[in-house]
Amino acid sequence: MTTLTLTRLDRGRRRGSSRRWSSPFLALGAVLLAWSASGADEPAQKEEPTSDPPVHELQLPAEGATDFLRRSEAWIRPSKPEELLSLGRELEARGQEEAARQVYDSLETTPDDYQRLVESLLRANQLDAAETVLRAWRRQSPDSAEAAMLQAALFHGRGQAELALRELRSVRSTLTDEQRRLAGLYELLLAMETQGVAPGPDANPWGARFADADGNYVAASISAEQLAKVPPDVLPLMITLVSRLPTRGDYWALLGELFNAAGDPETALQCFHRAERTLLYSTPTLRAHRRILEDHAQEVAQATQRALDEAIAAKSKSASKSDSAMTEEVDGGATVEPSASRTGVIVILTLGGLLVVVVGALQVREWVRSAQGRNRSDGSSEPKAKDSP
């Protein structure tokens, strides 16, 4: 693929070989360079452990749950798609497919750039634009497994679960270990959907019940027997799928169940809210689980407030006792001199009073001197009487 840079654009403009396209290419290249410099905004995935953990537990994502929720807000409410493909789409609309292909192929794009751009367009639900970029990517790298996986996500976004499943299975042998784990989870979810079963609180690919040993749904709890059915590395993989298909309410609901099973009911509740309030996905089971987590969150908030109030009351009571104890009783009722703090206050007040008296006396003295000076000046100004002859 021809790599386009700003330097080559300027050189091409000077040669006059691509004057007609240099200005649009320059704008497109600048936008892509700025976009690609920002880096991918994907949730970090943990590496697969080299050995099974001694205790079966779900792995939390490498990033904090708060950061994940903050970043994922843009997945549901994305900004308008970049103007990166506007020229190519305009050419396609005019029927100039070859010119459009040259525009796409001449962009400064590596496989990583293609992947970031397609994922961004999928999140923005710009499926036609994502398909256009995927075609250019697959012309450059026809055997790219990552492109095939994103092609499956594109099919899935259009409601074509069977095509998505077929696409994943066609590249299974070319996947890396990390890609194979992600594709394996995706295949399980797609297989459920092709059978008419939506994943979420009511069903999951592992047949696990998100409940305690008594069969009750409890915040931050799941029985060891049920937890053993869930792969320990499934949570980071599920986050990746949600990042590529952020408008799937059932995926958000399943992600919430996994967070609660991992001991993070706060993030689980936020995932449930995303599914219900933002994406309008809801089931009776989801509503029941969401209410349990809301009650748990309220209890935690009330307990925290009570502990805070008790700490403030204890501190206030201690301060009140120290202020009221001005004297101390010793040896059967004898009293000692006032405490050091009260003695200091008395000394300060006494010195302040003396200072006021001294300043007042000095001021009175000054007034007397001033009056005497005026009297002398008045006497000296009178004319002396002349002696009689």
Short mmCIF file of C-alpha atoms in Angstrom, two decimals:
data_model
loop_
_atom_site.label_atom_id
_atom_site.label_comp_id
_atom_site.label_asym_id
_atom_site.label_seq_id
_atom_site.Cartn_x
_atom_site.Cartn_y
_atom_site.Cartn_z
CA MET A 1 0.00 0.00 0.00
CA THR A 2 1.24 3.46 -0.79
CA THR A 3 2.15 5.33 2.37
CA LEU A 4 1.13 8.96 2.32
CA THR A 5 2.89 11.51 4.50
CA LEU A 6 2.71 15.28 4.64
CA THR A 7 6.25 15.51 3.21
CA ARG A 8 5.33 13.40 0.22
CA LEU A 9 2.19 15.39 -0.30
CA ASP A 10 4.21 18.61 -0.47
CA ARG A 11 6.74 17.02 -2.80
CA GLY A 12 3.97 15.66 -5.00
CA ARG A 13 2.34 19.08 -5.13
CA ARG A 14 5.63 20.65 -6.29
CA ARG A 15 6.00 18.07 -9.02
CA GLY A 16 2.45 18.71 -10.16
CA SER A 17 1.71 14.98 -10.30
CA SER A 18 -1.25 15.04 -7.91
CA ARG A 19 -2.33 18.67 -7.75
CA ARG A 20 -5.98 17.75 -8.00
CA TRP A 21 -5.85 15.43 -4.95
CA SER A 22 -3.10 16.99 -2.82
CA SER A 23 -5.33 19.36 -0.83
CA PRO A 24 -7.91 16.70 0.18
CA PHE A 25 -5.12 14.20 0.89
CA LEU A 26 -3.31 16.75 3.04
CA ALA A 27 -6.42 17.33 5.11
CA LEU A 28 -7.12 13.61 5.35
CA GLY A 29 -3.54 12.79 6.28
CA ALA A 30 -3.45 15.50 8.97
CA VAL A 31 -6.69 14.26 10.50
CA LEU A 32 -5.50 10.66 10.48
CA LEU A 33 -2.10 11.56 11.96
CA ALA A 34 -3.77 13.50 14.78
CA TRP A 35 -6.22 10.67 15.35
CA SER A 36 -3.67 7.88 15.30
CA ALA A 37 -1.36 9.83 17.68
CA SER A 38 -4.07 9.77 20.31
CA GLY A 39 -3.72 6.02 20.53
CA ALA A 40 -6.27 3.29 20.92
CA ASP A 41 -8.71 3.62 23.74
CA GLU A 42 -9.24 -0.01 24.46
CA PRO A 43 -9.58 -1.57 27.88
CA ALA A 44 -6.35 -3.20 28.94
CA GLN A 45 -6.43 -7.00 28.96
CA LYS A 46 -4.55 -9.09 31.44
CA GLU A 47 -2.10 -11.63 30.15
CA GLU A 48 -3.14 -15.24 30.45
CA PRO A 49 -1.65 -16.75 33.61
CA THR A 50 1.06 -19.30 33.02
CA SER A 51 -0.53 -21.66 35.52
CA ASP A 52 -3.95 -22.11 37.06
CA PRO A 53 -4.49 -19.96 40.17
CA PRO A 54 -4.63 -21.90 43.44
CA VAL A 55 -8.12 -20.55 44.14
CA HIS A 56 -10.62 -20.16 41.32
CA GLU A 57 -11.57 -16.51 41.04
CA LEU A 58 -12.44 -14.04 38.32
CA GLN A 59 -9.73 -11.68 37.23
CA LEU A 60 -10.61 -8.02 37.44
CA PRO A 61 -9.47 -5.82 34.54
CA ALA A 62 -6.01 -4.33 34.80
CA GLU A 63 -7.46 -0.82 34.81
CA GLY A 64 -9.70 0.44 37.59
CA ALA A 65 -13.42 -0.06 37.26
CA THR A 66 -14.00 3.68 37.57
CA ASP A 67 -11.71 4.38 34.61
CA PHE A 68 -13.46 1.69 32.61
CA LEU A 69 -16.90 3.20 33.24
CA ARG A 70 -15.69 6.72 32.50
CA ARG A 71 -14.15 5.70 29.18
CA SER A 72 -17.04 3.49 28.18
CA GLU A 73 -19.44 6.44 28.42
CA ALA A 74 -18.09 7.54 25.03
CA TRP A 75 -18.90 4.11 23.59
CA ILE A 76 -22.61 4.65 24.16
CA ARG A 77 -22.70 8.37 23.41
CA PRO A 78 -19.95 8.70 20.79
CA SER A 79 -19.04 11.91 19.06
CA LYS A 80 -19.78 12.36 15.38
CA PRO A 81 -17.57 10.20 13.13
CA GLU A 82 -14.37 11.72 11.89
CA GLU A 83 -14.34 13.53 8.60
CA LEU A 84 -11.60 11.16 7.60
CA LEU A 85 -13.72 9.22 5.10
CA SER A 86 -15.97 12.00 3.81
CA LEU A 87 -14.15 12.32 0.49
CA GLY A 88 -14.13 8.59 -0.15
CA ARG A 89 -17.82 8.24 0.66
CA GLU A 90 -18.64 11.17 -1.61
CA LEU A 91 -16.77 9.53 -4.46
CA GLU A 92 -18.56 6.24 -3.83
CA ALA A 93 -21.91 8.02 -3.89
CA ARG A 94 -21.01 9.41 -7.32
CA GLY A 95 -20.18 5.94 -8.56
CA GLN A 96 -16.44 6.62 -8.74
CA GLU A 97 -15.49 3.48 -6.85
CA GLU A 98 -11.96 3.27 -8.24
CA ALA A 99 -11.18 6.84 -7.18
CA ALA A 100 -12.66 6.13 -3.75
CA ARG A 101 -10.51 3.01 -3.44
CA GLN A 102 -7.41 5.03 -4.27
CA VAL A 103 -8.32 7.55 -1.59
CA TYR A 104 -8.70 4.83 1.03
CA ASP A 105 -5.57 2.99 -0.04
CA SER A 106 -3.46 6.16 -0.12
CA LEU A 107 -4.19 7.04 3.48
CA GLU A 108 -1.27 6.63 5.85
CA THR A 109 -2.56 3.48 7.48
CA THR A 110 -0.98 0.50 9.15
CA PRO A 111 -2.93 -2.53 10.36
CA ASP A 112 -3.05 -0.98 13.83
CA ASP A 113 -4.43 2.26 12.35
CA TYR A 114 -7.07 0.30 10.47
CA GLN A 115 -8.05 -1.57 13.62
CA ARG A 116 -8.40 1.61 15.69
CA LEU A 117 -10.44 3.29 12.97
CA VAL A 118 -12.80 0.35 12.46
CA GLU A 119 -13.34 -0.05 16.19
CA SER A 120 -14.05 3.67 16.50
CA LEU A 121 -16.63 3.51 13.71
CA LEU A 122 -18.26 0.40 15.18
CA ARG A 123 -18.63 2.17 18.51
CA ALA A 124 -20.20 5.13 16.75
CA ASN A 125 -22.57 2.68 15.01
CA GLN A 126 -21.27 3.91 11.63
CA LEU A 127 -21.50 0.47 10.07
CA ASP A 128 -21.31 1.56 6.42
CA ALA A 129 -18.15 3.57 7.02
CA ALA A 130 -16.67 0.68 9.03
CA GLU A 131 -17.38 -1.68 6.13
CA THR A 132 -15.62 0.68 3.71
CA VAL A 133 -12.49 0.76 5.84
CA LEU A 134 -12.63 -2.99 6.36
CA ARG A 135 -12.64 -3.55 2.60
CA ALA A 136 -9.53 -1.41 2.21
CA TRP A 137 -7.88 -3.19 5.14
CA ARG A 138 -8.63 -6.66 3.81
CA ARG A 139 -7.33 -5.71 0.35
CA GLN A 140 -4.06 -4.81 2.01
CA SER A 141 -4.04 -7.75 4.46
CA PRO A 142 -6.38 -10.46 3.17
CA ASP A 143 -5.26 -12.95 5.84
CA SER A 144 -5.62 -10.60 8.82
CA ALA A 145 -7.35 -12.46 11.63
CA GLU A 146 -8.09 -9.22 13.49
CA ALA A 147 -9.83 -7.82 10.42
CA ALA A 148 -11.92 -10.99 10.20
CA MET A 149 -12.93 -10.68 13.86
CA LEU A 150 -14.01 -7.09 13.33
CA GLN A 151 -15.86 -8.18 10.19
CA ALA A 152 -17.77 -10.60 12.42
CA ALA A 153 -18.60 -7.74 14.79
CA LEU A 154 -19.86 -5.75 11.79
CA PHE A 155 -22.13 -8.62 10.73
CA HIS A 156 -23.34 -8.95 14.30
CA GLY A 157 -24.08 -5.23 14.51
CA ARG A 158 -26.33 -5.63 11.48
CA GLY A 159 -28.18 -8.51 13.10
CA GLN A 160 -26.45 -11.19 11.01
CA ALA A 161 -25.32 -13.50 13.80
CA GLU A 162 -24.93 -16.55 11.56
CA LEU A 163 -22.62 -14.70 9.16
CA ALA A 164 -20.62 -13.42 12.11
CA LEU A 165 -20.25 -16.94 13.50
CA ARG A 166 -19.20 -18.28 10.09
CA GLU A 167 -16.58 -15.52 9.73
CA LEU A 168 -15.06 -16.32 13.11
CA ARG A 169 -14.86 -20.03 12.43
CA SER A 170 -13.20 -19.44 9.05
CA VAL A 171 -10.12 -17.86 10.66
CA ARG A 172 -9.93 -19.95 13.82
CA SER A 173 -6.71 -21.71 12.78
CA THR A 174 -4.86 -18.43 12.13
CA LEU A 175 -5.58 -16.81 15.50
CA THR A 176 -3.05 -16.17 18.23
CA ASP A 177 -3.70 -17.53 21.72
CA GLU A 178 -5.10 -14.20 22.90
CA GLN A 179 -7.28 -13.83 19.82
CA ARG A 180 -8.43 -17.44 20.16
CA ARG A 181 -9.67 -16.84 23.71
CA LEU A 182 -11.59 -13.75 22.61
CA ALA A 183 -12.99 -15.46 19.52
CA GLY A 184 -13.94 -18.49 21.60
CA LEU A 185 -16.06 -16.39 23.95
CA TYR A 186 -17.59 -14.53 21.02
CA GLU A 187 -18.46 -17.81 19.29
CA LEU A 188 -20.24 -19.05 22.41
CA LEU A 189 -22.33 -15.88 22.62
CA LEU A 190 -23.13 -15.95 18.90
CA ALA A 191 -24.09 -19.62 19.07
CA MET A 192 -26.56 -18.80 21.85
CA GLU A 193 -28.04 -16.02 19.74
CA THR A 194 -28.42 -18.20 16.65
CA GLN A 195 -30.40 -20.61 18.84
CA GLY A 196 -32.71 -17.81 19.97
CA VAL A 197 -31.21 -17.41 23.46
CA ALA A 198 -30.00 -13.96 24.50
CA PRO A 199 -27.06 -13.93 26.92
CA GLY A 200 -27.48 -11.98 30.12
CA PRO A 201 -28.78 -12.51 33.67
CA ASP A 202 -31.08 -15.32 32.54
CA ALA A 203 -28.59 -17.33 30.48
CA ASN A 204 -24.86 -17.51 29.86
CA PRO A 205 -22.55 -19.75 27.82
CA TRP A 206 -21.21 -21.60 30.89
CA GLY A 207 -24.50 -22.60 32.49
CA ALA A 208 -23.58 -20.84 35.72
CA ARG A 209 -26.09 -19.37 38.15
CA PHE A 210 -24.98 -16.08 39.65
CA ALA A 211 -26.25 -16.99 43.13
CA ASP A 212 -24.96 -18.07 46.53
CA ALA A 213 -25.08 -21.58 47.96
CA ASP A 214 -28.75 -21.11 48.93
CA GLY A 215 -29.70 -20.05 45.42
CA ASN A 216 -30.17 -16.38 46.33
CA TYR A 217 -28.75 -13.46 44.42
CA VAL A 218 -26.43 -11.58 46.78
CA ALA A 219 -24.27 -8.52 46.22
CA ALA A 220 -20.58 -9.35 45.75
CA SER A 221 -21.18 -13.05 46.26
CA ILE A 222 -21.48 -16.27 44.28
CA SER A 223 -21.14 -19.86 45.37
CA ALA A 224 -17.83 -21.60 44.75
CA GLU A 225 -19.59 -24.31 42.77
CA GLN A 226 -21.11 -21.81 40.33
CA LEU A 227 -17.97 -19.68 40.14
CA ALA A 228 -15.94 -22.72 39.09
CA LYS A 229 -18.02 -22.90 35.90
CA VAL A 230 -16.92 -19.43 34.77
CA PRO A 231 -13.47 -19.08 33.11
CA PRO A 232 -11.19 -16.95 35.29
CA ASP A 233 -10.08 -14.70 32.40
CA VAL A 234 -13.56 -14.02 31.01
CA LEU A 235 -14.03 -10.53 32.47
CA PRO A 236 -11.31 -8.73 30.42
CA LEU A 237 -12.49 -10.60 27.31
CA MET A 238 -16.08 -9.53 27.92
CA ILE A 239 -14.96 -5.92 28.30
CA THR A 240 -13.30 -6.12 24.87
CA LEU A 241 -16.50 -7.43 23.30
CA VAL A 242 -18.55 -4.68 24.95
CA SER A 243 -16.07 -2.10 23.64
CA ARG A 244 -16.69 -3.33 20.09
CA LEU A 245 -20.46 -3.71 20.48
CA PRO A 246 -21.35 -1.06 23.08
CA THR A 247 -25.00 -0.87 22.09
CA ARG A 248 -25.71 -4.46 23.11
CA GLY A 249 -27.73 -4.19 26.31
CA ASP A 250 -27.60 -7.94 26.92
CA TYR A 251 -23.79 -7.84 26.82
CA TRP A 252 -23.78 -5.00 29.38
CA ALA A 253 -26.09 -7.02 31.62
CA LEU A 254 -23.85 -10.09 31.42
CA LEU A 255 -20.82 -7.90 32.11
CA GLY A 256 -22.57 -6.61 35.24
CA GLU A 257 -23.16 -10.15 36.46
CA LEU A 258 -19.47 -10.94 35.99
CA PHE A 259 -18.41 -7.84 37.91
CA ASN A 260 -20.69 -8.76 40.81
CA ALA A 261 -19.35 -12.32 40.81
CA ALA A 262 -15.83 -10.84 40.96
CA GLY A 263 -16.77 -8.89 44.11
CA ASP A 264 -17.41 -5.46 42.57
CA PRO A 265 -21.15 -4.74 43.03
CA GLU A 266 -20.72 -0.99 42.46
CA THR A 267 -19.43 -1.45 38.90
CA ALA A 268 -21.99 -4.21 38.35
CA LEU A 269 -24.79 -1.78 39.23
CA GLN A 270 -23.43 0.79 36.78
CA CYS A 271 -23.40 -1.86 34.03
CA PHE A 272 -27.04 -2.72 34.82
CA HIS A 273 -27.93 0.98 34.60
CA ARG A 274 -26.21 1.20 31.21
CA ALA A 275 -28.26 -1.74 29.96
CA GLU A 276 -31.61 -0.47 31.30
CA ARG A 277 -31.50 3.31 31.28
CA THR A 278 -29.27 3.99 28.29
CA LEU A 279 -29.92 1.04 26.00
CA LEU A 280 -33.48 0.25 27.16
CA TYR A 281 -32.68 -3.44 27.67
CA SER A 282 -34.43 -5.08 30.60
CA THR A 283 -35.72 -8.42 31.85
CA PRO A 284 -37.49 -9.36 35.11
CA THR A 285 -34.30 -11.04 36.34
CA LEU A 286 -32.20 -8.00 35.51
CA ARG A 287 -34.61 -5.69 37.34
CA ALA A 288 -34.60 -7.94 40.40
CA HIS A 289 -30.79 -8.12 40.49
CA ARG A 290 -30.50 -4.38 39.96
CA ARG A 291 -32.81 -3.68 42.93
CA ILE A 292 -30.73 -5.97 45.15
CA LEU A 293 -27.55 -4.12 44.22
CA GLU A 294 -29.25 -0.75 44.73
CA ASP A 295 -30.36 -1.82 48.23
CA HIS A 296 -26.82 -2.97 48.95
CA ALA A 297 -25.39 0.35 47.75
CA GLN A 298 -27.88 2.23 49.96
CA GLU A 299 -26.96 0.12 52.99
CA VAL A 300 -23.27 0.76 52.40
CA ALA A 301 -23.90 4.51 52.08
CA GLN A 302 -25.98 4.57 55.28
CA ALA A 303 -23.38 2.59 57.22
CA THR A 304 -20.67 4.95 56.02
CA GLN A 305 -22.76 7.98 57.03
CA ARG A 306 -23.46 6.49 60.49
CA ALA A 307 -19.77 5.84 61.07
CA LEU A 308 -18.98 9.40 60.00
CA ASP A 309 -21.66 10.86 62.29
CA GLU A 310 -20.43 8.80 65.24
CA ALA A 311 -16.86 9.94 64.68
CA ILE A 312 -17.95 13.59 64.51
CA ALA A 313 -20.11 13.23 67.66
CA ALA A 314 -17.28 11.58 69.60
CA LYS A 315 -14.86 14.30 68.62
CA SER A 316 -17.35 17.04 69.54
CA LYS A 317 -18.07 15.43 72.92
CA SER A 318 -14.37 15.18 73.71
CA ALA A 319 -13.83 18.84 72.83
CA SER A 320 -16.80 19.89 75.01
CA LYS A 321 -15.44 18.02 78.02
CA SER A 322 -12.01 19.60 77.71
CA ASP A 323 -13.51 23.10 77.50
CA SER A 324 -15.81 22.69 80.54
CA ALA A 325 -13.14 21.22 82.81
CA MET A 326 -11.66 24.55 83.96
CA THR A 327 -10.64 23.23 87.38
CA GLU A 328 -9.63 19.82 88.63
CA GLU A 329 -10.57 18.28 91.97
CA VAL A 330 -7.80 16.58 93.93
CA ASP A 331 -7.46 15.07 97.40
CA GLY A 332 -11.05 15.13 98.60
CA GLY A 333 -12.33 18.32 97.00
CA ALA A 334 -9.35 20.70 97.05
CA THR A 335 -9.04 22.74 93.91
CA VAL A 336 -5.98 23.75 92.04
CA GLU A 337 -5.27 26.95 90.22
CA PRO A 338 -6.99 27.55 86.88
CA SER A 339 -5.68 25.57 83.99
CA ALA A 340 -2.86 26.88 81.84
CA SER A 341 -5.19 27.79 79.00
CA ARG A 342 -7.41 29.91 81.25
CA THR A 343 -4.36 31.52 82.91
CA GLY A 344 -3.07 32.51 79.50
CA VAL A 345 -6.41 34.11 78.61
CA ILE A 346 -6.40 36.10 81.87
CA VAL A 347 -2.83 37.31 81.28
CA ILE A 348 -3.69 38.42 77.76
CA LEU A 349 -6.78 40.31 78.91
CA THR A 350 -4.82 41.99 81.75
CA LEU A 351 -2.04 43.11 79.45
CA GLY A 352 -4.60 44.36 76.97
CA GLY A 353 -6.30 46.43 79.67
CA LEU A 354 -3.01 47.92 80.82
CA LEU A 355 -2.15 48.78 77.27
CA VAL A 356 -5.46 50.61 76.84
CA VAL A 357 -4.86 52.57 80.09
CA VAL A 358 -1.34 53.57 79.07
CA VAL A 359 -2.43 54.64 75.60
CA GLY A 360 -5.29 56.63 77.12
CA ALA A 361 -2.99 58.39 79.58
CA LEU A 362 -0.55 59.30 76.85
CA GLN A 363 -3.38 60.64 74.73
CA VAL A 364 -4.69 62.82 77.61
CA ARG A 365 -1.19 64.11 78.25
CA GLU A 366 -0.87 65.04 74.61
CA TRP A 367 -4.16 66.89 74.69
CA VAL A 368 -3.02 68.92 77.78
CA ARG A 369 0.25 69.87 76.15
CA SER A 370 -1.56 70.93 73.03
CA ALA A 371 -3.95 73.13 75.01
CA GLN A 372 -1.11 74.80 76.92
CA GLY A 373 0.73 75.53 73.71
CA ARG A 374 -2.30 77.23 72.23
CA ASN A 375 -2.69 79.42 75.37
CA ARG A 376 0.92 80.59 75.19
CA SER A 377 0.62 81.46 71.55
CA ASP A 378 -2.51 83.51 72.21
CA GLY A 379 -0.78 85.55 75.02
CA SER A 380 2.30 86.37 72.99
CA SER A 381 0.25 87.63 70.07
CA GLU A 382 -1.37 90.52 72.08
CA PRO A 383 0.31 94.03 71.53
CA LYS A 384 2.25 95.43 74.50
CA ALA A 385 0.83 98.65 76.20
CA LYS A 386 2.91 101.81 75.65
CA ASP A 387 4.40 103.65 78.73
CA SER A 388 2.70 106.94 79.63
CA PRO A 389 4.87 110.11 79.14
#
